[in-house]
Amino acid sequence: MGKTAFIFPGQGAQYVGMAKDIAMEFRSASEIFDQAADALAIDMRKMIFEGDEETLKITENTQPAIVTASVACLMPILEAGIKPDFTAGLSLGEYSAHVASGTMDFKTAVSLVRKRGKYMQEAVPLGVGTMAAIIGLSREDVQECCREASQYGIVEPANYNCPGQISIAGETRAVEKAIELCREKGAKRAVQLAVSAPFHCSMLAPARDRLYADLENIEFCDFEVPLVANVTAQVVGSPSEIKDLLAKQVCSPVLWEDSIRLMLELGADTFVEIGPGKVLSGFMKKIDKDARCYNVEDLSSLEKTLEELSK
């Protein structure tokens, strides 16, 4: 019998109306929105269900909004008696994964990511840093291009998403130079991303330090479900490691492909993407096309996934 992993999306997956029909149908999901409003003193229903894309795009809004929608989508799956063997989340999604793994409650997670978003946004002034997506090059080629472009400033790999899809981050001039070099190396695409900060690179060290101070005040619970961390692509050994891993994650590359491969090696053959969008499902097809992959973001996808998982 194969194992099941619950995986949670990160920033960029957000859209107005996410998880609305699930919250209207399931009391447990609706209560997640109440808890978010209570923790943040923000009407999360109004922001997510009736707001606008621009408001949702503000990093300190995006992060708690996605975690709220993701955990709301998680509730009916748990109520159906489906439990994962592993959890993981892409960047921000790691906080949703921690909720699913039982190490922190939802209100703690949503409060943390509101601060995390604020710290990440404030770490680098607008326009100083940026990111780019590189499609069709190997890790080694992207790393080499970053090394060569680093004479123009900081530029580093930021996300190893799946084979042939890597993002880089750093100072704007250095990222632009790295884009040029990647194109010369034969990248299918090398384009600057519309982001507000150079996430997951060393320029975010100030955000790491501020977040660490907040994490110091939290007592994490034991893992009910093993969690694979972005920073190491390894199962986290004990709650005592969580603080360091979540702090480092802000300014370190996300080893997503490696994380998925580890869960595959450990016997996972079914992956359920929980929360807005299907980005992780797309990555999954490129990492292992034979793995079963489902998503839950609305009533329709929930019903379909529950039906498939019950077979």
XYZ file of C-alpha atoms in Angstrom:
311
model
C 0.000 0.000 0.000
C 1.461 3.343 -1.052
C 1.660 6.381 1.183
C -0.043 9.762 0.869
C 1.516 13.223 1.135
C -0.392 16.459 1.670
C 1.387 19.352 -0.061
C 0.534 23.039 0.318
C 1.048 25.945 -2.133
C 3.014 29.126 -1.589
C 2.812 32.771 -2.558
C 1.541 33.462 -6.059
C -1.298 30.910 -5.889
C -3.773 33.409 -4.427
C -6.981 34.568 -6.114
C -10.138 36.336 -4.996
C -12.759 33.842 -3.842
C -10.388 31.005 -2.916
C -11.969 28.379 -0.625
C -15.259 30.316 -0.527
C -17.608 27.445 -1.447
C -15.796 25.063 0.925
C -16.164 27.577 3.776
C -19.860 27.963 2.967
C -20.405 24.195 2.939
C -18.295 23.046 5.913
C -18.562 24.563 9.355
C -15.004 23.508 10.260
C -13.669 25.395 7.229
C -15.785 28.451 8.027
C -14.388 28.470 11.570
C -10.865 28.765 10.158
C -11.844 32.148 8.698
C -13.236 33.152 12.102
C -9.985 32.145 13.767
C -7.966 34.140 11.217
C -10.095 37.239 11.835
C -9.668 36.788 15.582
C -5.884 36.294 15.364
C -5.221 39.195 12.986
C -8.115 41.596 13.628
C -8.763 41.504 9.868
C -11.987 40.396 8.169
C -10.384 37.601 6.158
C -13.690 36.579 4.586
C -14.136 40.054 3.174
C -10.527 40.295 1.982
C -10.497 36.871 0.318
C -14.103 36.536 -0.901
C -14.946 40.131 -1.826
C -11.586 41.894 -2.075
C -9.476 42.737 -5.106
C -6.350 41.204 -6.612
C -4.178 44.210 -5.727
C -4.976 43.984 -2.015
C -4.361 40.239 -2.040
C -1.003 40.778 -3.786
C 0.411 42.760 -0.859
C 2.807 40.269 0.718
C 1.647 40.706 4.312
C -1.928 40.041 3.109
C -1.065 37.282 0.638
C 0.674 35.061 3.139
C -2.069 34.831 5.805
C -4.743 34.671 3.072
C -3.175 31.608 1.413
C -2.582 29.824 4.726
C -6.188 30.541 5.764
C -7.600 29.222 2.479
C -5.301 26.176 2.542
C -6.168 25.142 6.095
C -9.874 25.728 5.376
C -9.558 23.307 2.426
C -7.758 20.829 4.686
C -10.587 20.563 7.221
C -13.123 18.535 5.182
C -10.386 16.116 4.087
C -9.491 15.398 7.704
C -13.201 15.090 8.552
C -13.493 12.456 5.831
C -10.947 10.406 7.777
C -8.076 10.859 5.325
C -4.746 11.326 7.063
C -1.393 11.912 5.383
C 1.807 9.966 5.892
C 3.876 13.083 5.096
C 3.359 16.819 4.724
C 5.334 19.528 2.935
C 4.650 23.018 1.663
C 6.299 25.275 -0.886
C 7.867 28.196 0.985
C 4.894 29.839 2.754
C 3.033 26.526 2.367
C 5.342 24.966 4.949
C 3.306 26.771 7.629
C 0.100 25.089 6.424
C 2.037 21.814 6.474
C 3.008 22.431 10.106
C -0.669 22.879 10.991
C -1.451 19.585 9.229
C 1.444 17.903 11.053
C 0.220 19.155 14.432
C 3.291 21.141 15.454
C 1.442 24.465 15.691
C -2.196 25.499 15.747
C -3.721 27.520 12.937
C -3.907 30.814 14.847
C -0.176 30.633 15.605
C 0.611 29.876 11.954
C -1.531 32.665 10.508
C -0.130 35.201 12.978
C 3.418 34.182 12.121
C 2.958 34.430 8.360
C 1.403 37.894 8.623
C 4.623 39.027 10.330
C 6.747 36.961 7.939
C 5.182 38.715 4.952
C 5.775 42.121 6.501
C 9.404 41.335 7.357
C 10.122 39.943 3.892
C 8.616 43.010 2.228
C 10.541 45.420 4.439
C 13.909 43.639 4.169
C 14.689 45.047 0.717
C 13.442 48.394 -0.638
C 11.170 48.144 -3.683
C 13.118 48.054 -6.946
C 16.436 47.037 -5.358
C 15.870 43.311 -5.802
C 13.940 41.011 -8.087
C 13.507 37.394 -9.204
C 13.485 35.509 -12.481
C 12.205 32.171 -13.729
C 14.654 30.037 -15.689
C 13.110 27.285 -17.807
C 15.022 24.528 -19.571
C 18.445 24.604 -17.927
C 20.064 22.195 -15.485
C 20.795 23.167 -11.897
C 24.491 23.261 -12.642
C 24.019 25.657 -15.572
C 21.817 28.003 -13.532
C 24.285 27.943 -10.647
C 27.151 28.718 -13.032
C 25.242 31.660 -14.548
C 24.543 33.022 -11.066
C 28.215 32.724 -10.115
C 29.256 34.574 -13.265
C 26.619 37.293 -12.823
C 27.497 37.804 -9.154
C 30.217 40.296 -10.159
C 27.265 42.647 -10.794
C 25.751 42.052 -7.352
C 23.939 39.362 -5.372
C 22.161 36.707 -7.453
C 21.404 33.190 -6.231
C 19.157 30.206 -7.014
C 15.951 30.630 -4.982
C 13.578 27.779 -5.875
C 14.400 24.360 -7.308
C 10.817 23.617 -8.334
C 11.111 20.676 -10.725
C 13.435 19.482 -13.514
C 14.163 22.401 -15.818
C 12.341 24.993 -13.704
C 14.378 27.079 -11.300
C 13.917 30.608 -10.028
C 16.737 32.967 -9.077
C 16.737 36.035 -6.858
C 18.980 38.945 -5.983
C 19.884 42.512 -6.837
C 18.143 43.715 -9.978
C 21.232 44.337 -12.134
C 22.775 40.978 -11.242
C 19.510 39.127 -11.939
C 19.234 40.864 -15.327
C 22.793 39.768 -16.157
C 22.026 36.200 -15.046
C 18.976 36.206 -17.345
C 21.228 37.167 -20.272
C 23.705 34.418 -19.420
C 20.968 31.800 -19.042
C 19.576 32.722 -22.450
C 23.044 32.391 -23.957
C 23.320 28.925 -22.363
C 20.139 27.865 -24.150
C 17.354 28.423 -21.623
C 13.916 27.984 -23.215
C 12.747 30.946 -21.170
C 14.463 33.337 -18.787
C 12.119 36.059 -17.594
C 11.949 38.498 -14.737
C 9.049 37.857 -12.360
C 6.538 40.430 -11.131
C 7.446 40.111 -7.456
C 7.856 42.708 -4.738
C 11.078 41.320 -3.236
C 13.948 38.886 -3.969
C 12.579 35.979 -1.927
C 14.723 33.081 -0.704
C 18.115 34.702 -1.159
C 20.680 36.145 1.252
C 19.257 39.669 0.847
C 16.372 38.518 3.076
C 18.669 37.898 6.067
C 17.132 40.846 8.002
C 13.701 39.213 7.654
C 15.164 35.920 8.896
C 16.489 37.593 12.035
C 13.195 39.354 12.819
C 11.200 36.169 12.248
C 13.595 34.170 14.437
C 12.862 36.533 17.331
C 9.140 35.743 16.987
C 9.749 32.002 16.632
C 11.732 32.068 19.899
C 8.465 32.733 21.749
C 6.649 29.692 20.346
C 6.574 26.221 21.840
C 6.175 23.696 19.055
C 4.329 20.423 19.610
C 5.526 16.959 18.620
C 4.951 15.878 15.035
C 1.764 13.868 14.515
C 2.763 13.482 10.851
C 6.347 13.651 9.481
C 7.121 16.935 7.701
C 9.749 17.507 5.006
C 11.447 20.910 5.321
C 12.225 23.207 2.373
C 15.696 24.100 3.595
C 17.029 20.546 3.929
C 14.609 18.401 1.868
C 14.709 16.043 4.860
C 12.142 14.927 7.428
C 12.418 17.250 10.436
C 13.862 15.251 13.318
C 12.270 17.010 16.282
C 10.260 20.119 17.223
C 13.487 21.721 18.512
C 14.662 22.098 14.883
C 11.561 23.918 13.604
C 12.557 27.418 14.706
C 15.899 27.361 12.869
C 14.457 25.768 9.736
C 11.567 28.244 9.395
C 13.868 31.212 10.005
C 16.500 30.009 7.512
C 13.806 29.248 4.933
C 13.216 32.982 4.378
C 16.694 33.545 2.923
C 17.611 30.059 1.656
C 16.678 28.240 -1.552
C 13.527 26.103 -1.523
C 14.493 22.507 -2.354
C 11.043 21.518 -3.605
C 12.031 18.923 -6.194
C 14.339 17.272 -3.653
C 11.567 17.275 -1.041
C 9.172 15.499 -3.400
C 11.840 12.981 -4.408
C 12.509 12.175 -0.750
C 8.808 11.450 -0.129
C 8.734 9.264 -3.236
C 11.750 7.336 -1.909
C 9.961 6.913 1.422
C 7.003 5.281 -0.311
C 4.644 8.130 -1.178
C 2.766 7.506 -4.405
C -0.228 9.803 -3.864
C 0.072 13.584 -3.476
C -2.816 15.889 -2.571
C -2.275 19.596 -3.218
C -4.418 21.446 -0.679
C -5.148 25.135 -1.205
C -5.451 27.544 -4.131
C -4.249 26.611 -7.606
C -2.562 23.613 -9.194
C 1.042 24.821 -9.391
C 2.421 21.980 -7.277
C 0.451 19.415 -9.288
C 2.151 20.799 -12.404
C 5.578 20.419 -10.792
C 4.628 16.902 -9.708
C 3.992 15.778 -13.280
C 7.516 16.857 -14.214
C 9.125 15.202 -11.182
C 7.292 11.854 -11.420
C 4.525 11.443 -13.984
C 3.528 8.074 -12.485
C 2.628 9.437 -9.045
C -1.064 10.011 -8.393
C -1.738 13.704 -7.860
C -4.974 15.435 -6.828
C -5.877 18.904 -5.666
C -8.439 20.408 -3.304
C -9.274 24.086 -3.726
C -13.087 24.129 -4.105
C -16.105 21.846 -3.692
C -15.727 20.297 -7.130
C -12.065 19.316 -6.661
C -12.774 18.200 -3.079
C -15.521 15.816 -4.191
C -13.397 14.435 -7.010
C -10.377 13.906 -4.743
C -12.391 12.253 -1.971
C -13.934 9.922 -4.525
C -10.524 8.956 -5.949
C -8.924 8.473 -2.529
C -11.749 6.196 -1.398
C -11.068 3.716 -4.234
